[in-house]
């Protein structure tokens, strides 16, 4: 995988998922979620061509022979996939920032003394390492019962993506989505690169299961995702070892 955020041509693939958080920064709802100095540039959205099969809203599951150690045993929710490339969120790798309320304090969304009044749900929200690109920037993957005009991008019928600070404020006030995870960074591919990796048995794909996406049991997500495809992890690992 290549650093999508550093190349203008590749930014188009991430733009479908994050374009609204990158633009119109004068408005409060358009301020991106960041942990440090803002990274990235504003980009335009790529368009899809008819007649091709894209994998938006599906999960990618790394094969045991994945050569990139950063993505070994990873499960990725694919937010955007087009002729311009692809962008996704790793949903089973914990971040060094483990505590969501601590992050709210760090981002000055709440004062330290306000932690005690946070909704109980905030204690269960996962803070994940979403990928190696723009790791100082946050992306909230959430259920589609929550929507912010000009900020939320619906991906499929049950999952949406919001990358602006207002969703964190909503969660802190008890008005956020029913299910959510916060990912720091994302994963990205060049045009045609994901297709090539799939063709060379780097990834399997399957429909996304919200019970896997938003569940707090990160350790079991990989095996459960393979189970959706009908693959037993023990047998797959054994077969890969004797290839």
Coordinates of N, CA, C and O in Angstrom, one line a residue, residues 121 125 140-147 160 162 166-168 170-172 174-181 214:
X121 N -22.1 5.2 27.2 CA -21.8 4.6 26.0 C -20.4 5.1 25.5 O -19.7 4.4 24.7
X125 N -16.7 3.1 23.3 CA -16.3 3.4 21.9 C -14.9 3.1 21.7 O -14.0 3.5 22.4
X140 N -14.8 8.8 12.1 CA -15.8 8.1 12.8 C -16.7 7.3 11.9 O -17.4 7.8 11.0
X141 N -16.6 6.0 12.0 CA -17.4 5.1 11.3 C -18.6 4.8 12.2 O -18.4 4.4 13.4
X142 N -19.8 4.9 11.7 CA -20.9 4.8 12.6 C -22.2 4.3 11.9 O -22.3 4.3 10.7
X143 N -23.2 4.0 12.8 CA -24.5 3.5 12.3 C -25.2 4.7 11.6 O -24.9 5.9 11.9
X144 N -26.1 4.4 10.7 CA -26.7 5.4 9.9 C -27.9 6.1 10.5 O -28.6 6.9 9.8
X145 N -28.0 5.9 11.8 CA -29.1 6.7 12.5 C -28.6 8.1 12.9 O -29.4 8.8 13.5
X146 N -27.4 8.4 12.5 CA -26.9 9.8 12.8 C -26.4 10.4 11.5 O -25.8 9.7 10.6
X147 N -26.7 11.7 11.3 CA -26.3 12.4 10.0 C -26.1 13.8 10.3 O -26.9 14.5 11.0
X160 N -22.2 4.8 7.9 CA -21.8 6.1 7.4 C -20.5 6.5 8.0 O -20.0 5.9 8.9
X162 N -18.2 10.0 9.2 CA -18.2 11.4 9.5 C -16.8 11.7 10.0 O -16.3 11.0 10.9
X166 N -17.8 17.8 15.0 CA -19.2 17.9 15.6 C -19.8 16.6 16.0 O -20.6 16.5 16.9
X167 N -19.4 15.5 15.3 CA -19.9 14.2 15.7 C -19.3 13.8 17.1 O -20.0 13.2 17.9
X168 N -18.1 14.2 17.4 CA -17.6 14.0 18.8 C -18.4 14.8 19.8 O -18.6 14.3 20.9
X170 N -21.5 15.6 19.5 CA -22.8 15.0 19.7 C -22.7 13.7 20.5 O -23.5 13.5 21.4
X171 N -21.6 12.9 20.3 CA -21.4 11.7 21.2 C -21.3 12.1 22.6 O -21.8 11.5 23.5
X172 N -20.5 13.2 22.9 CA -20.2 13.6 24.3 C -21.5 14.1 24.9 O -21.6 14.0 26.2
X174 N -24.5 12.9 24.3 CA -25.5 11.8 24.3 C -26.4 11.8 23.1 O -27.5 11.2 23.1
X175 N -26.1 12.6 22.0 CA -26.9 12.7 20.9 C -26.2 12.1 19.6 O -26.6 12.4 18.5
X176 N -25.3 11.3 19.8 CA -24.5 10.7 18.7 C -25.2 9.4 18.2 O -26.3 9.1 18.6
X177 N -24.5 8.7 17.3 CA -25.1 7.5 16.7 C -25.2 6.4 17.7 O -24.5 6.4 18.7
X178 N -26.0 5.4 17.4 CA -26.2 4.2 18.3 C -24.9 3.4 18.4 O -24.6 2.8 19.4
X179 N -24.2 3.3 17.2 CA -22.9 2.5 17.2 C -21.9 3.4 16.5 O -22.2 4.0 15.5
X180 N -20.7 3.3 17.0 CA -19.6 4.1 16.4 C -18.2 3.6 16.9 O -18.1 3.0 17.9
X181 N -17.3 3.9 16.0 CA -15.9 3.7 16.4 C -15.1 4.8 15.8 O -15.5 5.4 14.8
X214 N -18.5 -2.9 14.7 CA -18.6 -2.1 15.9 C -18.3 -2.9 17.2 O -18.4 -2.3 18.3

